[in-house]
Coordinates of C-alpha atoms in Angstrom, one line a residue:
Chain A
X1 CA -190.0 76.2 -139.3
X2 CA -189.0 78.7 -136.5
X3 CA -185.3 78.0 -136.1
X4 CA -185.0 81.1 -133.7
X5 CA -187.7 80.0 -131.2
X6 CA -187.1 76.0 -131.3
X7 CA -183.4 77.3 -130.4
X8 CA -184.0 79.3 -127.3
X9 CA -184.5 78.3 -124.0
X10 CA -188.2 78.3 -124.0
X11 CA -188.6 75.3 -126.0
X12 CA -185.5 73.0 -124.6
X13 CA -188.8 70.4 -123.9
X14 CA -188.7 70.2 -127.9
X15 CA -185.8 68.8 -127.9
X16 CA -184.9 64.9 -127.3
X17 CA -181.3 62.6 -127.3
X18 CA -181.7 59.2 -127.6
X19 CA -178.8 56.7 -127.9
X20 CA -178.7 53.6 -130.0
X21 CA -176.1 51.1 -131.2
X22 CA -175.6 49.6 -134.8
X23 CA -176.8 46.5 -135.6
X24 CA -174.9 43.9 -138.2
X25 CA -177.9 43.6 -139.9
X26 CA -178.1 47.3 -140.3
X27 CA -174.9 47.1 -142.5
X28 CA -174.7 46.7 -146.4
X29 CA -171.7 45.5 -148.6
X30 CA -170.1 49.2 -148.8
X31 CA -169.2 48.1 -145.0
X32 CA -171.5 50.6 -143.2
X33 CA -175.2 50.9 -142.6
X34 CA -177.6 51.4 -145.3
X35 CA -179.1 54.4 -145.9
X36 CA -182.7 53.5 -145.4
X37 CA -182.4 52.9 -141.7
X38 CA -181.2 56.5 -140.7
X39 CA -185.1 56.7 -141.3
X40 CA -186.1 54.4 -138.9
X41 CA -183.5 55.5 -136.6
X42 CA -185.7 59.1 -137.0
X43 CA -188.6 57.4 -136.0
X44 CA -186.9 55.8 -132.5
X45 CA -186.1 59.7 -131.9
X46 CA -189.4 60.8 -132.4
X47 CA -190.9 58.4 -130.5
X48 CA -188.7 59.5 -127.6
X49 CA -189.2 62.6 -127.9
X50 CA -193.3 62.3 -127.6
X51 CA -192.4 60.4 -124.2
X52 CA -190.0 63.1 -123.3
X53 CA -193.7 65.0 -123.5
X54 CA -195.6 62.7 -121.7
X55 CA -197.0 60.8 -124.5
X56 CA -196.9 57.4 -126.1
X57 CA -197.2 56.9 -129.6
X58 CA -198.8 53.7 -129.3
X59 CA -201.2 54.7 -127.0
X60 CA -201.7 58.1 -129.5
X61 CA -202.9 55.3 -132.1
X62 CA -204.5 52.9 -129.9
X63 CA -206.5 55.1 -127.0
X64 CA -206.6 58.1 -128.9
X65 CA -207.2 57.5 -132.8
X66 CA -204.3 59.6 -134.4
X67 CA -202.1 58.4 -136.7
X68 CA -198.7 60.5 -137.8
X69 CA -198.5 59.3 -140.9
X70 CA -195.2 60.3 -143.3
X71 CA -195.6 63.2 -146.0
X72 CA -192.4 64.2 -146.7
X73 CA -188.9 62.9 -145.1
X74 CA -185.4 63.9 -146.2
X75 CA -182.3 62.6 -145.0
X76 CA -178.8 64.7 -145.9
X77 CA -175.6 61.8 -145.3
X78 CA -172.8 64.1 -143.8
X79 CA -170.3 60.9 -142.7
X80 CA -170.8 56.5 -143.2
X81 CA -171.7 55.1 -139.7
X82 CA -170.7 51.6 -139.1
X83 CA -171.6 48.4 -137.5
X84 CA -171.4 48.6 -133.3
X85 CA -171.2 52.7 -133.4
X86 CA -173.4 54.4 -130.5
X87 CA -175.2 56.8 -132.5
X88 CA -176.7 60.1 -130.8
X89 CA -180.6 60.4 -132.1
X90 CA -181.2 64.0 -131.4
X91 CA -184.6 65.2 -132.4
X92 CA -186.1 68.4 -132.6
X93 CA -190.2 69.2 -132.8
X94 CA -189.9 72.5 -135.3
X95 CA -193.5 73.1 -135.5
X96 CA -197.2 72.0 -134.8
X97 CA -200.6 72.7 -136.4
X98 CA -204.0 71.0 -136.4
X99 CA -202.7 68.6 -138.6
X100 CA -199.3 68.5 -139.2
X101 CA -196.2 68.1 -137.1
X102 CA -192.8 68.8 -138.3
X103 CA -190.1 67.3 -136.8
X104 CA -185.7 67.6 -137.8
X105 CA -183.2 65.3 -136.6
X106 CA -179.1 65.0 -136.2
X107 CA -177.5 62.0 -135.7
X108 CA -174.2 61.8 -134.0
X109 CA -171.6 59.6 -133.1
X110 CA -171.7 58.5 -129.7
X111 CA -168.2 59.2 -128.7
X112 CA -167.1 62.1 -130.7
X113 CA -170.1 63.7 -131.0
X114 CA -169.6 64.3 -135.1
X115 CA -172.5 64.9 -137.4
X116 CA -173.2 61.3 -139.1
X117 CA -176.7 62.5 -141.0
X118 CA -179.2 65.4 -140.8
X119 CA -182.8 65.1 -142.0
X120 CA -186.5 66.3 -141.7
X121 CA -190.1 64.9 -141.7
X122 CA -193.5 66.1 -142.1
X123 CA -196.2 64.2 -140.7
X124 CA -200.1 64.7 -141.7
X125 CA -202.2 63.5 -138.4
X126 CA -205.1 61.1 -139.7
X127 CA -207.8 58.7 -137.9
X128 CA -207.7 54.9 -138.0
X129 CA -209.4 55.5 -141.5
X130 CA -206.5 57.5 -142.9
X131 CA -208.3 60.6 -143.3
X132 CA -207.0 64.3 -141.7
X133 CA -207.7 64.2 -138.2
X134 CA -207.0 67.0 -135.7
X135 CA -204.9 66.2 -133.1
X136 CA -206.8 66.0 -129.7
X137 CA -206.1 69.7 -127.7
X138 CA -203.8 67.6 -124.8
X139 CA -201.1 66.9 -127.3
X140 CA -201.5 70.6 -129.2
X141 CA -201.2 72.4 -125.7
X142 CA -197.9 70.4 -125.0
X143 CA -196.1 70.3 -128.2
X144 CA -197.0 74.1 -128.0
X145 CA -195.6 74.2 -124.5
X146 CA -192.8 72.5 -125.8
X147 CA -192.3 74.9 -128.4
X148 CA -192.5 77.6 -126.5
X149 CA -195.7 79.2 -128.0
X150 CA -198.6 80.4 -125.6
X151 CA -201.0 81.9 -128.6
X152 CA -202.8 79.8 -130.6
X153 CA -201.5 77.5 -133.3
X154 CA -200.9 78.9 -136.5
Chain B
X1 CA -194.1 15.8 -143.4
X2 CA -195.1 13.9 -145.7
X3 CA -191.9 13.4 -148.4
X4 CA -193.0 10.4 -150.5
X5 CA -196.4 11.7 -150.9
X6 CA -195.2 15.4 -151.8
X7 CA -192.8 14.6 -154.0
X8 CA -195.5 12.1 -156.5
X9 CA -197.0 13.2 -159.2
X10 CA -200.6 13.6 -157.4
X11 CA -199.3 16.9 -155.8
X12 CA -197.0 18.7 -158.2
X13 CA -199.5 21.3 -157.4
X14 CA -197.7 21.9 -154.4
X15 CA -194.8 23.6 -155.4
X16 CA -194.2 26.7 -156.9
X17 CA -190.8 28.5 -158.3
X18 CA -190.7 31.9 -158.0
X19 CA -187.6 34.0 -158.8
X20 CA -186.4 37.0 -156.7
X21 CA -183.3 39.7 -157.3
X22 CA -180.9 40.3 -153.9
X23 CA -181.4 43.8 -153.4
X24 CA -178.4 45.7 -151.9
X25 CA -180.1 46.7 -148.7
X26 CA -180.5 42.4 -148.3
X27 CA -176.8 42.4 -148.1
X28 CA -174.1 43.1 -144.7
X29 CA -170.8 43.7 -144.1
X30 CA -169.9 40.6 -144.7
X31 CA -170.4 41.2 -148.4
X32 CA -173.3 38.4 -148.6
X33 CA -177.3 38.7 -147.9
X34 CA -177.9 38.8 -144.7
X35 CA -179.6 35.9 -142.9
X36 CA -182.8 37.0 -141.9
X37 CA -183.7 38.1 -145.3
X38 CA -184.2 34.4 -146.4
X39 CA -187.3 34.1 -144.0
X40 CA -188.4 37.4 -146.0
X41 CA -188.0 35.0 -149.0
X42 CA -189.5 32.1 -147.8
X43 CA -192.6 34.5 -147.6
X44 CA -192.4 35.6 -150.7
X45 CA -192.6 32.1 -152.1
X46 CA -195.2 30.9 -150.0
X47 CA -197.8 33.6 -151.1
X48 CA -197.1 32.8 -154.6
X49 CA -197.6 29.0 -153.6
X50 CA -201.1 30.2 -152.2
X51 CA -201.7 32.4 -155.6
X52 CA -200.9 29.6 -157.9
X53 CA -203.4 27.6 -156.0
X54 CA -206.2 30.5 -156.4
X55 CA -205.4 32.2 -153.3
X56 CA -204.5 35.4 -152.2
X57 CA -203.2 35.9 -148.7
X58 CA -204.2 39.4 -148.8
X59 CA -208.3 38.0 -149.4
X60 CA -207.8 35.2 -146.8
X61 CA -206.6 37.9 -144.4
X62 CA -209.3 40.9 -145.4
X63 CA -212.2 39.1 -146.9
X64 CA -212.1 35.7 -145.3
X65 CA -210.6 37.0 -141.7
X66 CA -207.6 34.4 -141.0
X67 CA -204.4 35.0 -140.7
X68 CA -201.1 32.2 -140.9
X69 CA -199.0 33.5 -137.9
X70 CA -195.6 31.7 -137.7
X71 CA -194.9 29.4 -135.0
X72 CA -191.6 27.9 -136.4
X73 CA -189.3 28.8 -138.9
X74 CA -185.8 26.9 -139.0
X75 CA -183.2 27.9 -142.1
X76 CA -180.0 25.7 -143.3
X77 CA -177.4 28.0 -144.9
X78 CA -175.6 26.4 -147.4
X79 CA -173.8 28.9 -149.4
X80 CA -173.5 32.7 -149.4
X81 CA -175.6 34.6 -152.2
X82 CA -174.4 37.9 -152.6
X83 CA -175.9 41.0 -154.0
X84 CA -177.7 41.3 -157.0
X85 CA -178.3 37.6 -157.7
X86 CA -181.1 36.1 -159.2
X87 CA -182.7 33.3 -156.3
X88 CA -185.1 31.0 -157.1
X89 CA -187.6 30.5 -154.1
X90 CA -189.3 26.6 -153.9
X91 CA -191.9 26.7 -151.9
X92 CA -193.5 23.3 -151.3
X93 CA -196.7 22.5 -149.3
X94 CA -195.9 19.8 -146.8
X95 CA -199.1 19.4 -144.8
X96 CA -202.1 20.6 -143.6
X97 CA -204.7 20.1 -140.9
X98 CA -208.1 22.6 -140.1
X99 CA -205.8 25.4 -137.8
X100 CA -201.9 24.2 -139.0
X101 CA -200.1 24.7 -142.3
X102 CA -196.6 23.1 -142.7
X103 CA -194.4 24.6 -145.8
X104 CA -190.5 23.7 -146.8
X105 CA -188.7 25.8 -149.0
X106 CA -185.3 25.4 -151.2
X107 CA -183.5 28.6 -152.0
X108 CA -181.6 28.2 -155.4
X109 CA -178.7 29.9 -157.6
X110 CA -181.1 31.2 -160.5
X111 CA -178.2 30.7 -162.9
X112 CA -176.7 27.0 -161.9
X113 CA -179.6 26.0 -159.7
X114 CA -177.1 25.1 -156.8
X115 CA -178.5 25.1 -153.3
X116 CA -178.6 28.5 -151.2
X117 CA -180.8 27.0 -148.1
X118 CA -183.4 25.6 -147.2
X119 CA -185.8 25.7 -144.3
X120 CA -189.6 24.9 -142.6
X121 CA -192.2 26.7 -141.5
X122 CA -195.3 26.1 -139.3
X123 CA -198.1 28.1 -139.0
X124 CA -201.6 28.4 -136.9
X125 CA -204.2 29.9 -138.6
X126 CA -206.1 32.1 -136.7
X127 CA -208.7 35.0 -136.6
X128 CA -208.1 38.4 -136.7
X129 CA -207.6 38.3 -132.5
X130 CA -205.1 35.8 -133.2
X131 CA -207.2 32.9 -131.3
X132 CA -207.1 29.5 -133.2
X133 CA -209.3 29.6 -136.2
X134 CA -209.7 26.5 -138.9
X135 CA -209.5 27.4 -142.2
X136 CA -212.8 27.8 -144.4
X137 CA -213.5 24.7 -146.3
X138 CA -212.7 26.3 -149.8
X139 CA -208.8 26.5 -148.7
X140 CA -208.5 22.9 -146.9
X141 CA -210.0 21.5 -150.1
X142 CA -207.5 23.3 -152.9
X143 CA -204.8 22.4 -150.3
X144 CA -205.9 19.0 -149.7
X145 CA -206.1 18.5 -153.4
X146 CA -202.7 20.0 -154.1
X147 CA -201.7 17.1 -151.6
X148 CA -203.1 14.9 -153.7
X149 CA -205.1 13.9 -150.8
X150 CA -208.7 13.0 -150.8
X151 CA -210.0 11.7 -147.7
X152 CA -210.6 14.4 -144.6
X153 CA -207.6 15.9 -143.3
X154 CA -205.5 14.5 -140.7
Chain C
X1 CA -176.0 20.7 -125.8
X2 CA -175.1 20.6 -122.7
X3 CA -177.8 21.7 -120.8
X4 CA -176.7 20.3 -117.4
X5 CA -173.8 22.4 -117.4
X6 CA -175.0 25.6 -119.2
X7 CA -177.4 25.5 -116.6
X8 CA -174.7 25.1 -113.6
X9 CA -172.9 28.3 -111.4
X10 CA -170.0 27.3 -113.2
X11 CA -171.2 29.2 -116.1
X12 CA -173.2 31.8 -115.2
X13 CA -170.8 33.6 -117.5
X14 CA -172.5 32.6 -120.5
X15 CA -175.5 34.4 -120.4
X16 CA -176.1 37.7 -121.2
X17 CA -179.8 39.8 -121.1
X18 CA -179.9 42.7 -122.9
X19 CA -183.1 44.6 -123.9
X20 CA -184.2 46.5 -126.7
X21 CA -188.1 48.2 -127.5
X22 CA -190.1 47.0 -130.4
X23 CA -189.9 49.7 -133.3
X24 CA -192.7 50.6 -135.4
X25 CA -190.7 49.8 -138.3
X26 CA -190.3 45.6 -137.1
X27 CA -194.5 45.8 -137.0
X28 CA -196.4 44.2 -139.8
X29 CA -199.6 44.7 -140.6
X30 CA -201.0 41.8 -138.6
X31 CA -200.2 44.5 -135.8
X32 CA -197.5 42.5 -134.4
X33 CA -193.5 42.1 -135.0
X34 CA -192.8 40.5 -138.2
X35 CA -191.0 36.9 -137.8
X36 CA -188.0 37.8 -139.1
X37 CA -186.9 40.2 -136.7
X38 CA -186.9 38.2 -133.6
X39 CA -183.2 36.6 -135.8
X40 CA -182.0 40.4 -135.9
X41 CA -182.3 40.4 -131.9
X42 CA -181.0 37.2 -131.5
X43 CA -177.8 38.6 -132.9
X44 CA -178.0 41.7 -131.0
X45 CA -178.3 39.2 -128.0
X46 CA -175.2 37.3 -129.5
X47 CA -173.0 40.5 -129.7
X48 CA -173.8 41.6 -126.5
X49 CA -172.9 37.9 -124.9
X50 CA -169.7 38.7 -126.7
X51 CA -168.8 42.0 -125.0
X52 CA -169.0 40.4 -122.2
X53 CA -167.0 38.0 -122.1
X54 CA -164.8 40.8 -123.1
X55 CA -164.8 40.8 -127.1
X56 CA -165.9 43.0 -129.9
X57 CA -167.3 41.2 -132.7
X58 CA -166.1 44.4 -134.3
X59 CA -162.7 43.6 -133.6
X60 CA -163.1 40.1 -134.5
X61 CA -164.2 40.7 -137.9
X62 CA -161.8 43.6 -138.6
X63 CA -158.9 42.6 -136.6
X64 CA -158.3 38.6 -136.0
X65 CA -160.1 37.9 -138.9
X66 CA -162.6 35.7 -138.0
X67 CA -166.2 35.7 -138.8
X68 CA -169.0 34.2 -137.5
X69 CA -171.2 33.4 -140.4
X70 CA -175.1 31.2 -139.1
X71 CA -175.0 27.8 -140.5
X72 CA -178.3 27.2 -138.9
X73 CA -181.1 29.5 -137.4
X74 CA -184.5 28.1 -135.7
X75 CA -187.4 30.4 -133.7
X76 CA -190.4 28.9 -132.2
X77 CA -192.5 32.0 -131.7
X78 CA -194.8 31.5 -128.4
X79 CA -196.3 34.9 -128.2
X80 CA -197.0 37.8 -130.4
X81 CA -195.0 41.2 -129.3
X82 CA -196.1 44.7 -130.6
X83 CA -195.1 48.1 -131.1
X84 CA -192.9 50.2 -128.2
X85 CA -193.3 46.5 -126.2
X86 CA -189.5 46.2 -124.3
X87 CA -188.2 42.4 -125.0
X88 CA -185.1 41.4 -122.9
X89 CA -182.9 39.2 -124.9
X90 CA -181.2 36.4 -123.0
X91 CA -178.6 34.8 -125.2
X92 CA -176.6 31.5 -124.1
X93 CA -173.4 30.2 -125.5
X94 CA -174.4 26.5 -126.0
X95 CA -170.9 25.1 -127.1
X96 CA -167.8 25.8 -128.6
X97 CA -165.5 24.1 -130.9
X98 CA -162.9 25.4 -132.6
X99 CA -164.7 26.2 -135.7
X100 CA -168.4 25.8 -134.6
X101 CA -170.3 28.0 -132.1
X102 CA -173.9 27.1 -130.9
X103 CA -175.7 29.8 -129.1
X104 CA -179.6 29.9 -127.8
X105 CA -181.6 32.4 -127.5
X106 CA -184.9 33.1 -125.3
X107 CA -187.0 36.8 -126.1
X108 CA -189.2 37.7 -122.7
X109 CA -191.3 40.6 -122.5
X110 CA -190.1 43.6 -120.5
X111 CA -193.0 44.0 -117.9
X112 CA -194.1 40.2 -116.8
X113 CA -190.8 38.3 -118.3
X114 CA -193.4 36.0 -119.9
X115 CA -191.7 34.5 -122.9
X116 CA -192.1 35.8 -126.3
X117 CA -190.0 32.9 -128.5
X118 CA -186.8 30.6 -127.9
X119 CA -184.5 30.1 -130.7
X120 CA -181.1 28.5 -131.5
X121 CA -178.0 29.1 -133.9
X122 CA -175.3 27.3 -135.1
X123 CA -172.3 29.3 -136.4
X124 CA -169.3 28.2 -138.3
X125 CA -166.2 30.4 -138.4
X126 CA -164.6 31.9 -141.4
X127 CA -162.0 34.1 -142.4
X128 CA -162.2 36.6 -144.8
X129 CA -162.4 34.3 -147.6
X130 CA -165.6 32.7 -145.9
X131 CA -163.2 29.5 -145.8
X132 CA -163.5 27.6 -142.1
X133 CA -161.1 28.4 -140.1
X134 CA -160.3 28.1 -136.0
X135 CA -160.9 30.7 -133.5
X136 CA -157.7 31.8 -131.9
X137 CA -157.1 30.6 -128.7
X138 CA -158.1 34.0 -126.6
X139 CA -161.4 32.8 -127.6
X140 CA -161.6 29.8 -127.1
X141 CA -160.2 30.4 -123.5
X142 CA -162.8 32.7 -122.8
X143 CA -165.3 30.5 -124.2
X144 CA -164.4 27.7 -122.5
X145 CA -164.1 29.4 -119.2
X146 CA -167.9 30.8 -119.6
X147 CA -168.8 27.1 -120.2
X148 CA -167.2 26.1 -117.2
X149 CA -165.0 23.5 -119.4
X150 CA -161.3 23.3 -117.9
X151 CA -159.9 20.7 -120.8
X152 CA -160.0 20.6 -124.3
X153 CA -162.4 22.0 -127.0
X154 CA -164.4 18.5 -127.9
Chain D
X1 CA -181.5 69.0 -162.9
X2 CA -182.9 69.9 -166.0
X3 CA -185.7 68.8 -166.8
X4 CA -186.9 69.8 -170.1
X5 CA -183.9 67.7 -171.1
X6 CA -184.9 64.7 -169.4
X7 CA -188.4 64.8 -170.5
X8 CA -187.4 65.2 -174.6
X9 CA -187.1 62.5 -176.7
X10 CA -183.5 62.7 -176.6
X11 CA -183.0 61.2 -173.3
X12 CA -185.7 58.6 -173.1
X13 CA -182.8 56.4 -172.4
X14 CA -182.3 57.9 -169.2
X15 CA -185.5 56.6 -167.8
X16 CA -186.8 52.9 -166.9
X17 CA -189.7 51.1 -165.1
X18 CA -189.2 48.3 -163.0
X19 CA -192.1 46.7 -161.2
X20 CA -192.3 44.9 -158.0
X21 CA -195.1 43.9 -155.5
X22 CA -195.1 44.9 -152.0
X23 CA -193.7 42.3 -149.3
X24 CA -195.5 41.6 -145.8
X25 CA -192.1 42.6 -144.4
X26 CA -192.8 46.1 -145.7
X27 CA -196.0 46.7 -144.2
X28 CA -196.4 47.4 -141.0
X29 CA -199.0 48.1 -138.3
X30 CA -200.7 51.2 -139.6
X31 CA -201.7 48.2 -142.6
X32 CA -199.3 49.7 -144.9
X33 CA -195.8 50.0 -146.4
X34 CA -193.8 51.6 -144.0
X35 CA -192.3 54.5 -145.0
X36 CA -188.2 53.5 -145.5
X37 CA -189.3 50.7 -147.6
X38 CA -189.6 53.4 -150.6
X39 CA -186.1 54.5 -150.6
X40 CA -185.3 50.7 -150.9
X41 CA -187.4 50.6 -153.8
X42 CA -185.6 53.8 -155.4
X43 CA -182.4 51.6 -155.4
X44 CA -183.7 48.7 -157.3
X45 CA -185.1 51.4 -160.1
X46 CA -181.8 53.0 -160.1
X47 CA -179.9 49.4 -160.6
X48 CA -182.6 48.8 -163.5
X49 CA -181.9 51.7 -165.0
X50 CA -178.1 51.2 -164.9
X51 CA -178.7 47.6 -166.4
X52 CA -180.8 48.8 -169.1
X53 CA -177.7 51.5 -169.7
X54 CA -175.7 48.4 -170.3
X55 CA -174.2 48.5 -166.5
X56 CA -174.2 46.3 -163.3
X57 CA -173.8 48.1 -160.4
X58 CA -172.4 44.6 -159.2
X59 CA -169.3 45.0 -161.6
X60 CA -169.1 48.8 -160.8
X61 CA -168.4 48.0 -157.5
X62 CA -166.0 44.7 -157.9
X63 CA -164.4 45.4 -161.7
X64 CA -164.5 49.1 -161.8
X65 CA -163.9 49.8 -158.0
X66 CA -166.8 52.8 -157.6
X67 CA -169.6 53.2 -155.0
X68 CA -172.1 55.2 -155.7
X69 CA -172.7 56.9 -151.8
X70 CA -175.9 58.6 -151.2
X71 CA -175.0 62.0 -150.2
X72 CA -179.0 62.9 -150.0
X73 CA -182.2 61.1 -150.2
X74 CA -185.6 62.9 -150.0
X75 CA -189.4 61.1 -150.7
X76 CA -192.7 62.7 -151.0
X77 CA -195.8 60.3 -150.2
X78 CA -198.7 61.2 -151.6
X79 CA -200.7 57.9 -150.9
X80 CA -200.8 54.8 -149.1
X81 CA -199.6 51.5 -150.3
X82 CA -200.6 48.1 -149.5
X83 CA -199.7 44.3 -148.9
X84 CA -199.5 42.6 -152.4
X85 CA -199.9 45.6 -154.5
X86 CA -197.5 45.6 -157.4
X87 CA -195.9 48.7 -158.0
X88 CA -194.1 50.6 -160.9
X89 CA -190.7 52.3 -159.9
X90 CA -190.0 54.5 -163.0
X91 CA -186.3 55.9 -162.0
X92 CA -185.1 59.2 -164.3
X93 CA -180.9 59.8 -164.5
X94 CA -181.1 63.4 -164.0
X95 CA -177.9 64.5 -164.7
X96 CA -174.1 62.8 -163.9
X97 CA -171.0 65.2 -163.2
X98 CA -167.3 62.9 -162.8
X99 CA -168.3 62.4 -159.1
X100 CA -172.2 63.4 -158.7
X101 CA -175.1 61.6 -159.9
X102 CA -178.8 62.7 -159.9
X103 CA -181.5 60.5 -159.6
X104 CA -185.7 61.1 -159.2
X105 CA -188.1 58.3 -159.0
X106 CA -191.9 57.9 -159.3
X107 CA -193.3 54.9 -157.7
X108 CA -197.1 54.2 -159.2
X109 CA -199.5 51.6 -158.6
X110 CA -199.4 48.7 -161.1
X111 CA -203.0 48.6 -161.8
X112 CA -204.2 52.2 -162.1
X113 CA -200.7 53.9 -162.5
X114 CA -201.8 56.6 -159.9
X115 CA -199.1 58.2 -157.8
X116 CA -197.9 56.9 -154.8
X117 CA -194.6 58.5 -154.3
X118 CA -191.8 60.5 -155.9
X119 CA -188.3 61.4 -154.6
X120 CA -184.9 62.3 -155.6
X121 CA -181.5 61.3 -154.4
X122 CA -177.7 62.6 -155.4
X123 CA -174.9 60.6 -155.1
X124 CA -171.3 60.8 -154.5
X125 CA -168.8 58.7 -156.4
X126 CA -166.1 57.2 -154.2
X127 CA -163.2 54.5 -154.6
X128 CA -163.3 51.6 -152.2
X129 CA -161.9 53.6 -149.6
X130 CA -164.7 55.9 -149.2
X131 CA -162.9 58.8 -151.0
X132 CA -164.7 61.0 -153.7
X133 CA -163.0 59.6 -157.2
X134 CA -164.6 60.1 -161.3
X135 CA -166.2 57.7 -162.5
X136 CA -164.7 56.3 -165.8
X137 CA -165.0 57.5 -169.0
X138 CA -167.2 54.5 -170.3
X139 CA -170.0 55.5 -167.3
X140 CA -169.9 58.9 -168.2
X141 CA -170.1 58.5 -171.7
X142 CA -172.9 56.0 -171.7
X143 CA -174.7 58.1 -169.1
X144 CA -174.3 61.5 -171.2
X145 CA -175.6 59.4 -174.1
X146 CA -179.1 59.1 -172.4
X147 CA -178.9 62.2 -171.0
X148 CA -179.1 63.6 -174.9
X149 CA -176.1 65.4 -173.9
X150 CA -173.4 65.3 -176.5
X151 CA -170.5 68.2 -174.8
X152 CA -168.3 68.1 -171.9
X153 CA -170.3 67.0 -168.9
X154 CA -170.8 70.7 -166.2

């Protein structure tokens, strides 16, 4: 993590708000959406926010070779969300190695602008064969850009 | 289709039964499962049909190189099931010719057998670039046989 | 059906294309979007068809009372779609009745509009109790109008 | 948490294993289960382990009128997991306060019982309305039981 830095103006490119709406089949019996899909709904952020850099995911795994896979993901339920909201994606790249990419998300209702969920992932970079991969130096240089750093990755 | 022949005694090998729990994230708003969830189901049963006939998809997809892609799939709802429910899945082999596999399915109240739905697929079996592919001979055979068929396919 | 008329100026009103992009989460391991999903669109399609005629299903549900439960679903899937692909749904109310709704449903690809699948579904209309019940007359007005039909639900 | 009580002999009631086996739904184009699937899984473990404690989370809701919210949800993945694979949810109570309840979860493969996941999630008990209420007494009991605790709950 570096809270400060991924918080100052160096890094706004870090930073990425996508919008999405509810779906009925998003929705349990407790009458709002099941908590499994705020994790997806993570994913559509992050996959925003690589285009925000220039990137495309799929193109990442199909031209490139890199795979993100999950390691760790954590989701922190603030408020129920329910079917038809707009709900704010807003995703944040914390930090970059090699290897592993760190990414933490809010999500907010679209017209109030109220915390719904908070959460983080950590993602290990691997090859098509699911073994640790580095990621290739164009993605490195602009996630660093993004993050504001100018040394090397640490 | 083929009713009067699937429903003889020459091809009782052409059904299976296999029981399922409705799992809270299956369920909406509405308080009842969801309706795409019974294709999910309809999958489930149909790789067990494949397993009771010697099969496993998973071989016919890594070891044997075809895949059953879905060109149809049609669903009658006939009664809510709700969470937590036990659902029997009756998957029944209707037909098959070298690249097309036809399946019906009856979704049932585990505890009073009453009728949830029922539906059809189709699929085309292809290769792993998803070009039309006929099945291997060891598969048309079992399924053939599980017809209760004996000449060549038709 | 009514084809013919659907089809007419008269009721251009009851179409709606909306578009969503392929998440990684609807992918399967065939590398393409599971069958399933392309029902959870169709009722994205079907809500959005709905706003514009000036409804919230949300509002439906929660404040007339009505619900719109499938009584019949059917895909014919022409095309695989993948990953971070943008489909447009085009939904089409087919008919109305007082109790009975028949939309259909055709997924096209983002880029070339070449057509991913065509689908229809039948819906009957519930109250809370999931006992039939009529539609109140604002929507069937509205309906009708988007059909082009000037006399009586038939 | 405290684990030295939940791994003692007292509370081995406070612990079941469930098995299921992995769905082509849940896969997705990386060739395995994609990664919300798991906390899906969590929740059937943690409604087997209230069933073995003599509960159905069915009745909780509809007789008893109490949700159990997730207020947090957090999953480790320390391996891949495929397309028919069965797998063993073993789901731990870790401790229950009137409105808080503490769950952890391994999830191992069927055949080998090597690890695939683990993860935790705490839960808020509400009424129907969404607002924070105890569970009652016969919940509490029962679940203090397993937990090997005999005093007030803290």
């Amino acid at each position: 993590m570096n809270s400060a830095a991924s918080d100052s103006a160096a890094n706004r490119g870090a930073v990425n708000e996508t919008r999405l709406r509810v779906r009925y089949a998003e929705t349990d019996q407790m009458g709002v959406v099941y908590h499994s899909n705020h994790f997806i709904w993570f994913e559509v952020g992050r996959v925003e926010l690589l285009r925000q850099l220039g990137f495309s995911y799929r193109d990442m795994e199909r031209v490139d070779g890199r795979y993100i896979a999950v390691a760790e993901a954590k989701c922190r339920y603030r408020a129920p969300v329910r079917y038809d909201e707009e709900v704010v994606v807003r995703t944040r790249l914390r930090n970059v190695r090699e290897s592993v990419i760190h990414f933490s998300y809010e999500l907010l209702r679209g017209d109030d602008g109220s915390l719904i969920a908070e959460g983080e992932t950590t993602h290990i970079v691997t090859d098509e064969n699911m073994r640790i991969a580095e990621l290739q130096e164009k993605y490195l240089k602009a996630f660093r850009a993004a993050l504001g750093k100018t040394g090397p990755a640490h």
